[in-house]
XYZ file of C-alpha atoms in Angstrom:
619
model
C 0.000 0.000 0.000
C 1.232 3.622 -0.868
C 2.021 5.880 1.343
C -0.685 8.169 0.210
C -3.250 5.491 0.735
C -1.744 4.612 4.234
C -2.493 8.608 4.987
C -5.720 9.101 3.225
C -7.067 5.813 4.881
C -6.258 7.331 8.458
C -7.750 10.207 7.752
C -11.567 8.615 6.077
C -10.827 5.920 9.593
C -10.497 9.605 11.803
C -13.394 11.125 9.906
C -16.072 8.070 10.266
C -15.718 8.442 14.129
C -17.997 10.628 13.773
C -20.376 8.829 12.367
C -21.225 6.546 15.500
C -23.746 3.936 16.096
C -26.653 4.783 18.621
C -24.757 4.387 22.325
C -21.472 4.886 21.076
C -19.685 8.019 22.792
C -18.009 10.833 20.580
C -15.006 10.210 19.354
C -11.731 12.057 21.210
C -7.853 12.237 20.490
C -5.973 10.211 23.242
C -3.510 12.160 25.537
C -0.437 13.108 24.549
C -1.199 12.191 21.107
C 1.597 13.077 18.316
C 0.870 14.671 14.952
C 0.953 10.853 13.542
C -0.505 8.778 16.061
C -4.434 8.630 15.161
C -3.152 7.966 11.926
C -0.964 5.271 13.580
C -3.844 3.771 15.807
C -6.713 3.677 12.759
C -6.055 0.272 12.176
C -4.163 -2.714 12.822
C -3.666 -5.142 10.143
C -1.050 -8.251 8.721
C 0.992 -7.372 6.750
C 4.119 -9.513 4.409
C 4.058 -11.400 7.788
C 4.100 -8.147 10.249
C 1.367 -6.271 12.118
C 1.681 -2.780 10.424
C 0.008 0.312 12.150
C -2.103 2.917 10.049
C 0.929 4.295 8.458
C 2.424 0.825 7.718
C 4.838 0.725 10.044
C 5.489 -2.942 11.603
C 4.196 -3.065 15.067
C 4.878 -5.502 18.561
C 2.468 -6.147 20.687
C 3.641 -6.480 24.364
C 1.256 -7.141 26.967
C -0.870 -8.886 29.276
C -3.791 -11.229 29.721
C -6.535 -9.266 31.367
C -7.201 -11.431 33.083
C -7.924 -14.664 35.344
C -10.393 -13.072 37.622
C -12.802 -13.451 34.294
C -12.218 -17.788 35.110
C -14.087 -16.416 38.396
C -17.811 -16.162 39.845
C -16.586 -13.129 42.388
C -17.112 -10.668 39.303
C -19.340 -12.505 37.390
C -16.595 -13.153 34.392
C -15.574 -9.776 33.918
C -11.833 -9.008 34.628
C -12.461 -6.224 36.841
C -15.159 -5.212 39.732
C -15.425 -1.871 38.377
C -14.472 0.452 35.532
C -12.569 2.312 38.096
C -10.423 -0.448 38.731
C -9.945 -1.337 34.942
C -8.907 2.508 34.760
C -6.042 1.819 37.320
C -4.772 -1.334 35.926
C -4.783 0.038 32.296
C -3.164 2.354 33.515
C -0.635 0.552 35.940
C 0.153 -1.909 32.750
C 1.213 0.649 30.989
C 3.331 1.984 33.538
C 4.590 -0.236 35.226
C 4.593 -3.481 32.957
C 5.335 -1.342 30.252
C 2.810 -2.690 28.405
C 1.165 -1.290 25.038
C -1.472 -4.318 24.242
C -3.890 -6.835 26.397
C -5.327 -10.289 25.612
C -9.221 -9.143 27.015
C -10.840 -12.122 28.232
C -14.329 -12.819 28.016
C -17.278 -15.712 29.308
C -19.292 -17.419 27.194
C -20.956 -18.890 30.217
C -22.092 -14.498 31.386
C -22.806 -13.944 28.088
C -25.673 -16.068 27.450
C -26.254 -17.561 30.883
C -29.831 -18.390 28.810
C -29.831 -20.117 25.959
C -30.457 -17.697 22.984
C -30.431 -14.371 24.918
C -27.123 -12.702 25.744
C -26.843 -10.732 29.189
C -26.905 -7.209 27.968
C -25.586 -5.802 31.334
C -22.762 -8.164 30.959
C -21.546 -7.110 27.567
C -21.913 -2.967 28.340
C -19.961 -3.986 31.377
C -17.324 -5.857 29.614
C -17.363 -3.054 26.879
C -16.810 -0.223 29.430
C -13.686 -2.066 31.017
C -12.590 -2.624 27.121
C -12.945 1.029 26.722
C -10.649 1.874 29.610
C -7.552 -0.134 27.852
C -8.216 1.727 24.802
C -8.631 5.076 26.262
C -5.417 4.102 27.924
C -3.797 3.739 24.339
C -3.787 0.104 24.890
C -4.492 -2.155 22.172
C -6.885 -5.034 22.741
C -8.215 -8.284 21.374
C -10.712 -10.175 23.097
C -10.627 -13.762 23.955
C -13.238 -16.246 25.252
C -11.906 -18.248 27.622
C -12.145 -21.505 28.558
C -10.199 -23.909 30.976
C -11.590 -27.327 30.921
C -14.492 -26.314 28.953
C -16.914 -25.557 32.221
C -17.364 -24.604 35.559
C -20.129 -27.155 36.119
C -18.872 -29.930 35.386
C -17.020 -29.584 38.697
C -18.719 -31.212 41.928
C -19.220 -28.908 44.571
C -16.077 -30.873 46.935
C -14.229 -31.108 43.735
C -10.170 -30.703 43.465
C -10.589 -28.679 40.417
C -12.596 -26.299 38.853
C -13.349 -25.288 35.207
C -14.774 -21.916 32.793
C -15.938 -21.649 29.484
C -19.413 -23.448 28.544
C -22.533 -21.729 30.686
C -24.576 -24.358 32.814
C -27.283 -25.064 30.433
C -24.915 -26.097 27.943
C -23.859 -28.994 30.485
C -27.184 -29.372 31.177
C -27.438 -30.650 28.069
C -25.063 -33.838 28.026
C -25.692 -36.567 29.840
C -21.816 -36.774 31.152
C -20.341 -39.016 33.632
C -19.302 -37.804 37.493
C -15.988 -35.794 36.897
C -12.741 -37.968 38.090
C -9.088 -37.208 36.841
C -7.439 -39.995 39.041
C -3.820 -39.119 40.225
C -3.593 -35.876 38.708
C -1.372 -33.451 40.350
C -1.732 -30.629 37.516
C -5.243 -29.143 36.857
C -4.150 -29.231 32.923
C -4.303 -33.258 33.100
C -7.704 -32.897 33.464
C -8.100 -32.078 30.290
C -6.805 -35.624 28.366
C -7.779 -37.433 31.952
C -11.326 -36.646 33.654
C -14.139 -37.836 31.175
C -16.378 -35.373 31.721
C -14.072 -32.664 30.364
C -13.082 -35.040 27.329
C -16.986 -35.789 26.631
C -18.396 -32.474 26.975
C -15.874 -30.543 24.965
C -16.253 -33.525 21.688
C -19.746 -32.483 21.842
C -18.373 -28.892 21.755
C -16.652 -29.543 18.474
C -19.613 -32.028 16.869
C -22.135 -29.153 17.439
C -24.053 -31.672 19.185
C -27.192 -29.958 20.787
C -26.342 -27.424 18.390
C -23.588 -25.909 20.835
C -21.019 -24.961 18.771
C -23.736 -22.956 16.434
C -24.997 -20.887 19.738
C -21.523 -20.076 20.803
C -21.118 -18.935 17.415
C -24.157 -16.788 17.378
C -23.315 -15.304 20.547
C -19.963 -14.174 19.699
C -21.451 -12.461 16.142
C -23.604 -10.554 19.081
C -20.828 -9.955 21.459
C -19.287 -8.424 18.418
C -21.769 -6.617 17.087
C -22.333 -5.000 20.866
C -18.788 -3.545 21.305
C -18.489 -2.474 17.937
C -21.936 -0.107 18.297
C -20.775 0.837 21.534
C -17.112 2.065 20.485
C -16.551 4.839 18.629
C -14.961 4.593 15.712
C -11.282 5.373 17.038
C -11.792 3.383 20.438
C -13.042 0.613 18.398
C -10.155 0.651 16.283
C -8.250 0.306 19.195
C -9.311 -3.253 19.114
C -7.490 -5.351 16.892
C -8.533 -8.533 16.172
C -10.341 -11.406 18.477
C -9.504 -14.761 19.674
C -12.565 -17.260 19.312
C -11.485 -19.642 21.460
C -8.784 -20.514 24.126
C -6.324 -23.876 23.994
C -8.527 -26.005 22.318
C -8.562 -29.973 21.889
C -10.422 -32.423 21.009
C -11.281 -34.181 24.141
C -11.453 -37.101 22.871
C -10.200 -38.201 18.810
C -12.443 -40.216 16.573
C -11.207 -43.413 15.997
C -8.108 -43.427 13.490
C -8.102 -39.582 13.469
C -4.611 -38.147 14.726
C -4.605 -34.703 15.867
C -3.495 -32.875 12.614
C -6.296 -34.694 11.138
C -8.667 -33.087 13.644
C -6.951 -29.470 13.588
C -7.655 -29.991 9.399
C -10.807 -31.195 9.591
C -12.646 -30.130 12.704
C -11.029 -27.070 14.475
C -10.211 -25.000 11.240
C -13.402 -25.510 9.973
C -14.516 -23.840 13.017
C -12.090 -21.172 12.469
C -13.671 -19.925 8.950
C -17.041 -20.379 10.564
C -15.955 -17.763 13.447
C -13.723 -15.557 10.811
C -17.397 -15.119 8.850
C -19.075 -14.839 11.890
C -16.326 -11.446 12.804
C -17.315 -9.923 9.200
C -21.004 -10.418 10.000
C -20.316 -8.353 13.425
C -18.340 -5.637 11.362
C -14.864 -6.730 12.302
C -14.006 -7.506 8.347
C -10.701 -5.372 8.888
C -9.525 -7.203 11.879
C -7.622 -10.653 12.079
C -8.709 -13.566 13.994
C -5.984 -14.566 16.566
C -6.025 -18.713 16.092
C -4.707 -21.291 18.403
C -3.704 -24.869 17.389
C -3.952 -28.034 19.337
C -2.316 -26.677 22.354
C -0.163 -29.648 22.907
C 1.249 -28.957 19.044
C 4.240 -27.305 21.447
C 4.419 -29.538 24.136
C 7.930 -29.553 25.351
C 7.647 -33.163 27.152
C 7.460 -35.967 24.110
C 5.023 -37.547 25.911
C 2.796 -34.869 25.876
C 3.229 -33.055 22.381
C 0.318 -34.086 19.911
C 1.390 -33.320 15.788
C 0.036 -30.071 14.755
C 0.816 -26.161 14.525
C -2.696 -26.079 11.447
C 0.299 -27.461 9.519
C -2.672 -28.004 6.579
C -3.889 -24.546 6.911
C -2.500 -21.478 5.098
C -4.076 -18.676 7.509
C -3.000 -15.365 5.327
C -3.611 -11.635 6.620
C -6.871 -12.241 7.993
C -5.500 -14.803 10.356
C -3.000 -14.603 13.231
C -1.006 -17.808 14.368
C -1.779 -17.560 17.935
C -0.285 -20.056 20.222
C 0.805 -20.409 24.200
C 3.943 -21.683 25.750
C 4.825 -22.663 29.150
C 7.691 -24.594 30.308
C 5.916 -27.787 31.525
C 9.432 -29.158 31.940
C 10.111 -26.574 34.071
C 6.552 -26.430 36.185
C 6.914 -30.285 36.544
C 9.635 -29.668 39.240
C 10.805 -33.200 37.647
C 11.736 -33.250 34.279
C 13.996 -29.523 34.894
C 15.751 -29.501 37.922
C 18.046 -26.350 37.528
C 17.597 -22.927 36.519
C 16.978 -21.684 32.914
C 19.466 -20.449 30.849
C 20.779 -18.505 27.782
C 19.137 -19.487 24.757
C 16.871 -21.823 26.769
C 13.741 -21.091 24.662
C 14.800 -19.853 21.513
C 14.095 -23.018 19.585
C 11.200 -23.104 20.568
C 9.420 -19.521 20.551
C 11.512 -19.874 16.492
C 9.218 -22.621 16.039
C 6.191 -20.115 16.433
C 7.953 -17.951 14.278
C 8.475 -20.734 11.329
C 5.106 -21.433 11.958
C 3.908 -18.324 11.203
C 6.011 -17.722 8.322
C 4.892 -20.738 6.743
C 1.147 -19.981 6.885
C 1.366 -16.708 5.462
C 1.045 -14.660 8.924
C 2.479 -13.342 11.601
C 2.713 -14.974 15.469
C 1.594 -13.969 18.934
C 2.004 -15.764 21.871
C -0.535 -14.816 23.622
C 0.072 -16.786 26.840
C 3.610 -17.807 28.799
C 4.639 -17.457 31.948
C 5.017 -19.712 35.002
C 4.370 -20.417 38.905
C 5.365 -17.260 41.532
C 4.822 -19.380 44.305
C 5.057 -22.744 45.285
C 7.731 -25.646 44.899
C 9.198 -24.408 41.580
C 8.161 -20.677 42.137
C 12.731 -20.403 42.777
C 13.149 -20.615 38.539
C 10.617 -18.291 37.961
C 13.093 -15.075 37.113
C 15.435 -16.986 34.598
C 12.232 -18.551 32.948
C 10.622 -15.370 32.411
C 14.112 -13.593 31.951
C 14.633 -16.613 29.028
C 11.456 -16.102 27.570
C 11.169 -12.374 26.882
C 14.598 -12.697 25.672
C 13.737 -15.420 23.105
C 10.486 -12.948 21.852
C 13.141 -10.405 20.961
C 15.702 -12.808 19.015
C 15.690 -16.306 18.228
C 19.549 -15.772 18.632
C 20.963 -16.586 22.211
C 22.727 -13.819 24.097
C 26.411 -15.191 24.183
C 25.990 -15.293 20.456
C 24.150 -12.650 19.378
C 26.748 -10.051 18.821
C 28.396 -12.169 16.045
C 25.072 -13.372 14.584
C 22.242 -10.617 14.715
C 21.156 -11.176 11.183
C 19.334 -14.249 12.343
C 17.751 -12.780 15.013
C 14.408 -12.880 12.818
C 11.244 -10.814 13.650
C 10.599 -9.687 17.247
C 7.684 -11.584 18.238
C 4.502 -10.223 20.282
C 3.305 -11.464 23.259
C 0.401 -11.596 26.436
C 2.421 -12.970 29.381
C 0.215 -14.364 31.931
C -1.658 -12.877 33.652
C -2.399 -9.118 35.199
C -4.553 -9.618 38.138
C -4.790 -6.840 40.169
C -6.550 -8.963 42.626
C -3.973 -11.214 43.041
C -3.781 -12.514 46.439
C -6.796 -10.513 47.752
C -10.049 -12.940 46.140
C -12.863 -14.282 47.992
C -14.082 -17.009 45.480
C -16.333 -19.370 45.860
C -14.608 -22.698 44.103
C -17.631 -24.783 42.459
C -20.191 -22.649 44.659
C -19.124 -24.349 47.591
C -19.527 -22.096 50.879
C -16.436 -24.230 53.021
C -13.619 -23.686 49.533
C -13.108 -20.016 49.501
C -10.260 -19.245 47.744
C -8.271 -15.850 48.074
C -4.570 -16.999 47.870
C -2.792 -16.402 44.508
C -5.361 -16.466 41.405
C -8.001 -18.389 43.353
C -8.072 -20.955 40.292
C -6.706 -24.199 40.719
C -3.923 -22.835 43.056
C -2.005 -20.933 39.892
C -0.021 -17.873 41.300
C 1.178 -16.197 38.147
C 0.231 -12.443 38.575
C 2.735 -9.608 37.659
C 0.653 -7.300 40.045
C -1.171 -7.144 42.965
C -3.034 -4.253 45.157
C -1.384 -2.956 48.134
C -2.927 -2.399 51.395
C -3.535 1.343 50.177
C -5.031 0.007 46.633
C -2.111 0.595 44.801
C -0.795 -1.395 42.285
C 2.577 -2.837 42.449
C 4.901 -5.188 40.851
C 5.351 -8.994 42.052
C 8.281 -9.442 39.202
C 11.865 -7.545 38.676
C 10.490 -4.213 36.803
C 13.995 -4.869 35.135
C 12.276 -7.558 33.020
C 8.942 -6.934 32.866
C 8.943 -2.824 31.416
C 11.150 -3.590 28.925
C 12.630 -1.500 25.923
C 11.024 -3.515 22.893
C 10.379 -1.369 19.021
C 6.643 -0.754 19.214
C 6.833 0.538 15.550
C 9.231 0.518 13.169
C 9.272 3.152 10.076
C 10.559 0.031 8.000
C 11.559 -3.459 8.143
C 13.022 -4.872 11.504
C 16.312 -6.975 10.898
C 17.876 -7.181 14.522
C 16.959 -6.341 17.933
C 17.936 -7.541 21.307
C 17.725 -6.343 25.294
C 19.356 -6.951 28.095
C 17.648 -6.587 30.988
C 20.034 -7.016 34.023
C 17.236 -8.472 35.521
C 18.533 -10.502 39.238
C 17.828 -14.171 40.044
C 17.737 -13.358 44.223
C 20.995 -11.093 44.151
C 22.221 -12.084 41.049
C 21.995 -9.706 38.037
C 21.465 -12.305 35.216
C 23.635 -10.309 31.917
C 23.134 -12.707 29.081
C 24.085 -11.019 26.355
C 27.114 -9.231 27.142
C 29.070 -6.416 25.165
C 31.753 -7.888 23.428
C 35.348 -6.817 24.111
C 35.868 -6.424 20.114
C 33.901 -3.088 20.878
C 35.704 -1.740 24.305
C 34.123 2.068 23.792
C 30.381 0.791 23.697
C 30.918 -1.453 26.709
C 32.309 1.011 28.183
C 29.159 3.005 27.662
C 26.886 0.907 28.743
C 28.794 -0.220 31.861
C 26.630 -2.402 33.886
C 23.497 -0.997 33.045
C 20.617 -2.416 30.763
C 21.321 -1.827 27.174
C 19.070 -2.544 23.981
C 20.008 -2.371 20.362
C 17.865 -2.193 17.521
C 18.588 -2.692 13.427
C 16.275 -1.325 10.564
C 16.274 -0.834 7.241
C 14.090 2.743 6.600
C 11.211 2.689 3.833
C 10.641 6.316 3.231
C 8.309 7.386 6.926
C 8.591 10.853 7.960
C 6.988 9.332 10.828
C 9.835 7.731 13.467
C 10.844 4.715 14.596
C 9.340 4.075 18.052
C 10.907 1.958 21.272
C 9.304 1.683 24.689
C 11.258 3.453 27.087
C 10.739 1.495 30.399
C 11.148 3.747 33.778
C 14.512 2.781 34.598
C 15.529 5.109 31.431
C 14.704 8.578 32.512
C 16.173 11.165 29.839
C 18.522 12.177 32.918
C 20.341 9.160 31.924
C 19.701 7.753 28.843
C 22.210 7.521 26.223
C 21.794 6.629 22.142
C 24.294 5.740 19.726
C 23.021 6.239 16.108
C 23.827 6.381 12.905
C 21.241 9.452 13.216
C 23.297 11.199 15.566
C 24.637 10.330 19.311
C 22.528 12.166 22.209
C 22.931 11.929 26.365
C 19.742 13.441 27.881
C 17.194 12.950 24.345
C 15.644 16.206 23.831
C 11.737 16.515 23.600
C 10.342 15.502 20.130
C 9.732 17.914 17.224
C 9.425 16.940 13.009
C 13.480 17.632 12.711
C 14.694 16.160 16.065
C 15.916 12.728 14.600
C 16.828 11.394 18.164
C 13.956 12.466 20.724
C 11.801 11.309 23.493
C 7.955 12.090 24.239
C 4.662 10.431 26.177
C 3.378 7.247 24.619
C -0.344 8.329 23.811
C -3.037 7.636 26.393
C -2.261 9.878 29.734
C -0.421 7.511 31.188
C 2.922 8.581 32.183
C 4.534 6.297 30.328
C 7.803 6.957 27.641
C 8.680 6.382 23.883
C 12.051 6.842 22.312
C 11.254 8.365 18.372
C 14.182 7.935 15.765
C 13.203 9.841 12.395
C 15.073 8.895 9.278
C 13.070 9.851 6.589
C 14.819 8.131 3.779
C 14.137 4.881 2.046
C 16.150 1.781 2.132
C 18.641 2.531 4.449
C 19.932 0.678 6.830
C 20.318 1.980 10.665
C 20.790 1.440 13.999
C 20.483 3.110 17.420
C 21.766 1.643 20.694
C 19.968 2.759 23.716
C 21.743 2.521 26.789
C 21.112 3.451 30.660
C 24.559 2.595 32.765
C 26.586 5.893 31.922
C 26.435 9.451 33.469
C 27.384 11.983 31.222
C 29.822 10.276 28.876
C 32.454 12.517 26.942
C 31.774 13.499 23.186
C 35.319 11.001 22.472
C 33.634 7.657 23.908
C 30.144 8.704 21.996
C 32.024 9.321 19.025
C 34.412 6.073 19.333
C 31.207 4.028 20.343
C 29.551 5.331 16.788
C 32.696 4.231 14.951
C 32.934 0.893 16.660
C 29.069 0.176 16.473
C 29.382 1.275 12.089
C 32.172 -0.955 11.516
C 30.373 -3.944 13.140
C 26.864 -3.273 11.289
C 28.662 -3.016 8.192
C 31.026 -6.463 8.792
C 27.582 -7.789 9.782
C 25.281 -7.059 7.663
C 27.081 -6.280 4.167
């Protein structure tokens, strides 16, 4: 697309917000909005394998599910009590977590607790806590969620509880007492306790006609939030995911599971992808899960499929999860993570992606912040942001960076401000209140919590969580990595040291955190954009650039090619803008945090150092 189209279609996008739908509100700039960003935030599409902005710029998506508590009764399957407190975690996301996207979740089971009608109050709730994350400048796409397909299949005195399917759904199948045996994981439930297998077949069979009144209720939910959105909120949200880890429950006999990902979940795919352009959502992708044992990393669990007989094109994402079951097992990983420890696997997703004509997201990882394996939890996480930026390892990333492919997106799990503070009633049952950790199934995997004044603070290293990362890039991304300095206890974890072949830029950055990112320009007059997390205040940031070397980065103007400004939305959080306004070119700009004032000689050596290695690198 032109760059002339790109503008003009911003602009008709900008103009048509005024053209709501009855109930919609007017439409507004966001805070702190730049000459370029509603342009930017009209839409969100998939592009030659990238999200691309309004102005065509490739975008990541770092985020957040948002959240559990919707798994819960407490709040009646909304993520938040309140718009109030959906106000104070979009804003504490972005913030703190640095965050600029969430994965929204939904219940099928609150909206259409009767079969046929949806629950009206439910989806103007849900729509006015969607509203706050996109008010916040937060990107969204919604997700109905489901964990072992129901809450009611669960006896009252059960172990284990589920979400998903509303009660008169269950009503509907005659399906055996729930029993998973020996099952020490809630997840085994799903290949193990016969009710869960039973029900969700049915799910996928459309018997009772299920799968056809899911289906018309999420053409409704759809159709709600886009009348109720203007047209720039609503743009805002990006795409939707119809349904969360699905399976088959139980295989027909001779069918393997890329059979059934072929022939039954895809299917259901193009059913819900028709059902989004009924609703209005033509312009938006559908966010897609495989199988989710396709990724398994224990053989014994991993099932053959990653829609390996699907091409999914622009109006598809590949959407997948990925937790370290070796790791959560406490059994099959004793030590720590390390370097490189993912990397194979999140460039799986990325192959994946590539292959089907999309781009990735992976829209869940994470793992346990309490319990018996709770003590890897900071090189896990630490391992897996590090394999979203670069499916290159850190030891050898300075002397390969050209295969460090496209920086992936991702939702970690999860953003609960209620962490810690529930009062849920497991399965209805007055004697099983839960309030510890997510109050579902014991998980504890909450970046945030509440304090005892209702404030919202960080359970993880803000070193690794607000991270620098390119949320847009005037061009085509060929490099990027960050190094965190994120501690283990008392250990500062550095990965991805500076090598000694460049003495003047490790000097520079010292022993602080450090990213560096490598572009090729396509012609933008808009910039380049990188999260600036918290722990880069202008006071000491430095960048290294081909554009130009800066300590302290001025405020942004149109002729400022190395500047800093707000990141739209009001809430206090940073952007770093590099304008090159040329076409083709290749450039890159370290950002660094570890040195006070350095002298114009280092800046200058660190340029000359950092120019000779792009162009032995990437000649």
């Amino acid at each position: 697309m032109s760059k002339l189209r790109v503008h003009l279609l911003g602009v008709l996008v900008l103009l048509t917000g005024l053209l709501t739908t009855t109930g919609a509100q007017p439409a507004s700039a966001l805070p702190d909005d730049l000459w370029f960003d509603p342009a930017a935030a009209a839409t969100l599409t998939v592009q030659n394998g990238r999200f691309t902005d309004g102005l065509g710029r490739e975008v990541v998506l770092r985020g957040y599910n948002v959240s559990g508590e919707t798994k819960l009764k407490e709040n009646n399957g909304l993520p938040f009590a309140s718009v109030a407190d959906a106000k104070k975690s979009a804003t504490a996301l972005r913030a703190l977590g640095g965050g600029n996207s969430v994965r929204f979740l939904l219940s099928w089971a609150y909206a259409e607790p009767t079969r046929g009608q949806v629950d009206s109050a439910y989806l103007a709730a849900a729509t006015d806590q969607i509203r706050a994350f996109v008010d916040a400048g937060i990107r969204v796409y919604p997700d109905f969620h489901q964990d072992l397909y129901s809450r009611w299949l669960f006896d009252s005195d059960s172990w284990y509880t589920g979400d998903g399917a509303p009660k008169w759904a269950v009503d509907l199948g005659d399906y055996p007492d729930e029993y998973c045996g020996i099952c020490p994981f809630w997840g085994q439930n799903i290949t193990s306790n016969a009710a869960v297998t039973q029900a969700t077949y049915d799910f996928w069979h459309n018997e009772y006609g299920l799968q056809d009144a899911f289906l018309d209720t999420a053409q409704k939910t759809m159709t709600y939030v886009r009348q109720n959105l203007t047209a720039t909120q609503f743009a805002g949200v990006v795409g939707f995911d119809p349904w969360n880890e699905p399976h088959a429950g139980t295989y027909d006999s001779g069918q393997t599971s890329r059979a059934w990902e072929k022939d039954v979940l895809w299917p259901f795919y193009v059913k819900f992808r028709a059902r989004m352009d009924a609703a209005g959502w033509q312009a938006k992708p559908a966010f897609v899960e495989p199988n989710l044992f396709w990724n398994a990393n224990i053989d014994f669990q991993k099932q053959e499929g990653g829609l390996l007989d699907s091409t999914l094109g622009s109006r598809y994402v590949f959407n997948t999860h990925f937790y370290d079951q070796k790791a959560i097992s406490g059994v099959f990983m004793w030590g720590k993570a390390e370097d490189g420890q993912y990397v194979g696997d999140f460039g799986t997703v990325r192959d994946r992606a590539t292959a089907t004509g999309t781009t990735a997201i992976i829209s869940e990882f994470g793992h346990p912040l309490s319990g018996s394996v709770s003590d890897k939890a900071p090189t896990v996480y630490k391992a897996m942001y590090q394999a979203l930026d670069s499916r290159v390892k850190g030891a050898n990333w300075w002397a390969n960076p050209a295969s460090s492919g496209p920086v992936l997106s991702g939702s970690q799990w999860q953003w609960d401000i209620y962490n810690g503070r529930h009062h849920e009633l497991m399965n209805d049952n007055q004697n099983e209140v839960q309030t510890a950790g997510d109050a579902w199934n014991d998980e504890d995997l909450s970046a945030v919590r509440l304090d005892d004044s209702g404030k919202a603070v960080l359970r993880q290293d803000a070193r690794m969580l607000d991270r620098v990362y390119p949320s847009a890039t005037a061009g085509r991304s060929l490099a990027f990595t960050y190094e965190d300095r994120s501690r283990d206890g008392s250990t500062t974890l550095t990965w991805n040291p500076v090598p000694s072949s460049l003495p003047n830029v490790a000097q520079l950055v010292g022993s602080g955190q450090y990213a560096l990112q490598v572009w090729r320009s396509d012609g933008s007059a808009e910039p380049t954009e990188l999260h600036l997390p918290a722990s880069f205040p202008n006071a000491s940031t430095t960048v290294v650039s081909d554009l130009g070397t800066v300590f302290g980065p001025p405020a942004y103007t149109r002729t400022t090619p190395i500047a800093t400004a707000a990141e739209p939305g009001g809430t206090g959080s940073r952007r770093l803008l590099l304008t090159a306004a040329d076409s083709g070119v290749l450039h890159y700009a370290l950002v660094a945090n570890g040195a006070t004032a350095p002298s114009a000689s280092v800046l200058s050596a660190a340029r000359a150092e950092l120019s000779s290695w792009m162009a032995a690198e990437f000649n």
